[in-house]
Short mmCIF file of C-alpha atoms in Angstrom, two decimals:
data_model
loop_
_atom_site.label_atom_id
_atom_site.label_comp_id
_atom_site.label_asym_id
_atom_site.label_seq_id
_atom_site.Cartn_x
_atom_site.Cartn_y
_atom_site.Cartn_z
CA GLY A 1 0.11 0.20 0.11
CA CYS A 2 2.93 2.77 -1.13
CA GLY A 3 0.52 5.20 -2.33
CA THR A 4 2.67 7.93 -4.26
CA GLY A 5 5.68 6.96 -2.62
CA LEU A 6 6.20 9.32 0.30
CA ALA A 7 7.61 6.78 2.85
CA GLY A 8 9.48 5.28 0.06
CA ARG A 9 11.40 8.28 -1.18
CA VAL A 10 12.28 8.80 2.82
CA PHE A 11 13.64 5.19 2.95
CA ALA A 12 15.54 5.43 -0.57
CA GLY A 13 17.16 8.73 0.63
CA GLN A 14 18.73 6.83 3.47
CA GLY A 15 20.19 4.47 0.97
CA ALA A 16 17.64 1.55 0.81
CA ALA A 17 17.09 -0.59 -2.51
CA VAL A 18 12.68 0.03 -2.22
CA VAL A 19 10.07 -1.68 -3.73
CA GLY A 20 7.04 -0.35 -3.66
CA VAL A 21 3.88 -2.40 -3.68
CA GLU A 22 0.47 -0.41 -5.09
CA PRO A 23 -2.84 -1.88 -6.41
CA ASN A 24 -3.31 1.19 -7.86
CA PRO A 25 -2.68 2.15 -11.16
CA ASP A 26 -2.99 5.97 -10.76
CA MET A 27 -0.83 5.93 -7.57
CA ILE A 28 2.06 3.72 -8.83
CA GLU A 29 1.90 6.65 -11.98
CA GLN A 30 2.56 9.43 -9.33
CA ALA A 31 4.72 7.42 -7.33
CA ARG A 32 6.65 7.09 -10.10
CA ALA A 33 6.62 10.30 -11.47
CA ALA A 34 7.69 11.72 -7.91
CA ALA A 35 10.78 9.32 -7.70
CA ALA A 36 12.13 10.31 -10.19
CA ALA A 37 11.67 14.24 -9.77
CA ALA A 38 13.40 13.09 -6.29
CA GLY A 39 16.25 11.20 -8.24
CA ALA A 40 15.56 8.50 -6.39
CA ASP A 41 16.05 4.71 -8.11
CA ILE A 42 12.63 2.73 -6.50
CA GLU A 43 11.31 0.14 -8.40
CA TYR A 44 7.05 -0.06 -8.51
CA ARG A 45 4.99 -2.82 -8.68
CA PRO A 46 1.15 -3.44 -8.87
CA GLY A 47 0.51 -5.93 -6.05
CA THR A 48 -1.61 -5.91 -2.74
CA GLY A 49 -0.60 -6.03 1.30
CA GLU A 50 -2.04 -10.28 0.29
CA GLU A 51 -0.43 -11.29 -2.63
CA THR A 52 2.51 -9.12 -2.77
CA GLY A 53 3.97 -10.81 -5.87
CA LEU A 54 7.23 -10.85 -4.67
CA ALA A 55 10.07 -13.75 -3.84
CA GLY A 56 10.00 -15.50 -1.16
CA GLY A 57 12.82 -14.56 1.25
CA SER A 58 13.39 -11.54 -0.70
CA ILE A 59 13.28 -8.87 1.50
CA ASP A 60 14.63 -7.13 4.67
CA LEU A 61 12.15 -4.78 6.09
CA VAL A 62 8.09 -4.89 5.27
CA VAL A 63 6.79 -1.37 6.02
CA CYS A 64 2.93 -0.41 5.89
CA ALA A 65 3.07 3.49 6.55
CA GLN A 66 -0.99 4.17 6.82
CA SER A 67 -2.09 1.37 4.90
CA PHE A 68 -2.43 -1.91 7.14
CA GLN A 69 -5.95 -1.18 7.87
CA TRP A 70 -6.95 -1.92 4.29
CA PHE A 71 -5.51 -5.60 4.76
CA ASP A 72 -6.85 -8.87 5.41
CA ALA A 73 -4.66 -8.85 8.41
CA GLU A 74 -3.79 -12.59 8.74
CA ARG A 75 -3.46 -13.42 5.11
CA ALA A 76 -1.08 -9.99 4.40
CA LEU A 77 1.12 -11.27 7.86
CA ARG A 78 1.35 -14.70 6.80
CA GLU A 79 2.27 -13.05 3.19
CA PHE A 80 5.17 -10.51 4.63
CA HIS A 81 6.55 -13.97 6.63
CA ARG A 82 6.62 -15.76 3.56
CA ILE A 83 8.79 -12.70 1.79
CA LEU A 84 11.01 -11.60 4.60
CA ARG A 85 14.43 -13.22 5.05
CA PRO A 86 15.08 -15.22 8.44
CA GLY A 87 15.87 -11.65 10.62
CA GLY A 88 13.90 -9.61 8.77
CA ARG A 89 11.26 -7.63 10.08
CA LEU A 90 7.60 -5.66 9.95
CA ALA A 91 7.08 -2.40 10.78
CA LEU A 92 3.59 -0.56 10.75
CA ILE A 93 3.59 3.10 11.09
CA TRP A 94 0.74 4.94 11.96
CA ASN A 95 0.48 9.24 11.80
CA ASP A 96 -2.42 10.40 14.54
CA LYS A 97 -2.99 13.57 14.38
CA SER A 98 -2.48 15.43 17.58
CA ASP A 99 -5.16 18.34 18.22
CA THR A 100 -2.99 20.60 19.90
CA ASP A 101 -3.13 23.80 18.50
CA GLU A 102 -5.91 25.61 16.63
CA PHE A 103 -4.38 24.62 12.98
CA SER A 104 -4.33 21.20 13.80
CA VAL A 105 -7.64 21.28 15.04
CA SER A 106 -9.43 23.11 12.36
CA PHE A 107 -7.48 20.84 9.58
CA SER A 108 -9.09 18.43 11.57
CA ARG A 109 -12.62 19.43 11.57
CA ILE A 110 -12.01 20.05 7.47
CA LEU A 111 -11.63 16.85 6.89
CA LYS A 112 -13.98 15.64 8.72
CA GLN A 113 -16.87 16.87 6.38
CA ALA A 114 -15.03 14.71 3.92
CA GLN A 115 -15.19 11.47 6.14
CA ALA A 116 -18.59 12.18 7.11
CA GLU A 117 -19.78 12.29 3.11
CA ALA A 118 -17.50 9.09 2.42
CA LYS A 119 -19.23 7.39 5.41
CA ARG A 120 -22.75 7.91 4.29
CA ALA A 121 -21.78 6.97 0.84
CA GLY A 122 -20.21 3.82 2.35
CA GLN A 123 -16.70 4.17 1.16
CA TRP A 124 -15.14 5.03 4.45
CA HIS A 125 -12.86 2.11 6.31
CA PRO A 126 -12.69 2.80 9.98
CA ARG A 127 -8.80 2.23 10.56
CA ASN A 128 -8.05 -1.19 11.97
CA ARG A 129 -6.56 -0.75 15.22
CA SER A 130 -5.99 -4.69 15.72
CA ARG A 131 -2.05 -3.99 15.52
CA ASP A 132 -0.10 -6.84 17.33
CA PRO A 133 1.34 -8.52 14.74
CA GLY A 134 2.45 -11.14 16.92
CA VAL A 135 -1.32 -12.53 17.54
CA SER A 136 -0.90 -14.36 13.82
CA GLY A 137 2.02 -16.31 15.13
CA HIS A 138 4.43 -15.45 11.86
CA PHE A 139 5.91 -12.55 14.26
CA GLU A 140 7.66 -12.29 17.37
CA ASP A 141 9.13 -9.66 19.73
CA VAL A 142 6.65 -7.37 19.36
CA ARG A 143 7.23 -3.66 20.73
CA VAL A 144 5.58 -0.41 20.23
CA GLN A 145 6.96 3.43 20.15
CA ARG A 146 5.03 6.55 20.16
CA PHE A 147 6.63 9.84 19.52
CA PRO A 148 6.00 13.38 18.47
CA ASN A 149 6.62 13.96 14.93
CA PRO A 150 5.27 17.26 13.71
CA GLN A 151 4.72 18.16 9.95
CA PRO A 152 5.84 21.45 8.55
CA MET A 153 4.04 22.00 5.36
CA ASP A 154 3.83 24.87 2.68
CA LEU A 155 0.36 24.87 0.79
CA ASP A 156 1.01 22.07 -1.45
CA GLY A 157 1.68 20.01 1.28
CA VAL A 158 -1.37 21.14 2.98
CA LEU A 159 -3.53 20.51 0.16
CA GLY A 160 -1.64 17.12 -0.71
CA ARG A 161 -1.94 15.65 2.70
CA ALA A 162 -5.62 16.50 2.90
CA ARG A 163 -6.06 14.55 -0.71
CA SER A 164 -3.70 11.24 0.47
CA ALA A 165 -6.34 11.00 2.99
CA SER A 166 -8.94 7.59 1.25
CA PHE A 167 -11.88 9.40 2.23
CA PHE A 168 -10.84 13.27 0.38
CA PRO A 169 -13.61 13.14 -2.79
CA LYS A 170 -11.70 12.94 -6.02
CA THR A 171 -13.75 15.57 -7.86
CA GLY A 172 -16.65 17.79 -7.22
CA SER A 173 -17.85 20.59 -5.47
CA LEU A 174 -17.31 19.29 -2.04
CA ARG A 175 -13.86 18.53 -2.91
CA GLU A 176 -13.73 22.51 -4.07
CA THR A 177 -14.91 23.95 -1.09
CA LEU A 178 -12.90 21.45 1.01
CA GLU A 179 -9.80 22.95 -0.80
CA ARG A 180 -10.88 26.80 -0.78
CA GLN A 181 -11.44 26.02 3.45
CA LEU A 182 -7.68 24.79 3.25
CA CYS A 183 -6.38 27.31 1.66
CA ALA A 184 -8.21 30.00 4.23
CA LEU A 185 -6.64 28.04 6.94
CA PHE A 186 -2.95 27.89 5.40
CA ALA A 187 -3.52 32.10 4.73
CA GLN A 188 -4.62 32.45 8.36
CA HIS A 189 -2.05 30.20 10.08
CA GLU A 190 1.20 30.10 7.79
CA HIS A 191 4.58 31.34 9.09
CA ASP A 192 7.32 32.61 6.05
CA GLY A 193 4.66 30.36 3.84
CA ILE A 194 4.73 27.35 6.42
CA VAL A 195 2.51 25.68 8.70
CA THR A 196 2.85 22.96 10.91
CA LEU A 197 0.58 20.03 11.32
CA GLN A 198 1.06 18.11 14.86
CA HIS A 199 0.95 14.56 14.62
CA ASP A 200 2.09 11.57 16.91
CA ALA A 201 3.66 8.90 14.99
CA GLU A 202 2.93 5.24 16.74
CA LEU A 203 5.66 2.37 15.64
CA THR A 204 5.12 -0.91 15.75
CA LEU A 205 7.83 -3.31 15.07
CA ALA A 206 8.19 -6.87 15.16
CA ASN A 207 10.54 -9.87 14.12
CA ARG A 208 10.09 -12.56 11.83
CA SER A 209 9.19 -15.74 14.02
CA ALA A 210 11.47 -18.87 12.50
#
């Protein structure tokens, strides 16, 4: 579930060889374009959390950044165990908005309008909070870390962050209304062209069982 490749580009920037797996062709094309623009050498391929298409024992680290909620957890964990090398690890990453300042509170309020509409249309999938990969038996030594993760953004970053939400409308009048609200919110709070969205990051790490 690599989406447009935000997390993958961070790992590639640290020298990792990255393979992004994503079922949405449009997302893959956006990820490839962004990687090329950033000079990042990343392989992207179609696939799902349950069927990655990767060879068994070929991966050192599986990363699910804000995507595990979309998977059939048992099937996905079995697939991750298959593609990981002995000693490999799984990382589940979640960014939870921390509404501790006026900008973050207002940003959440705007996105909740999109979430409510998606829920009415049956298009919203609540996040799966079953984050313990150890229950499957495929992983062990599960540990959870949580820490502040503020996200400074320019206007394009604010709009991109909102659009990346699965429930944000792709087209239509609601999208236009929400984007106008986001632009106005940015103008109200920006300093030198930057605002900061407060997050708490939660990282669940687990080792592949023998």
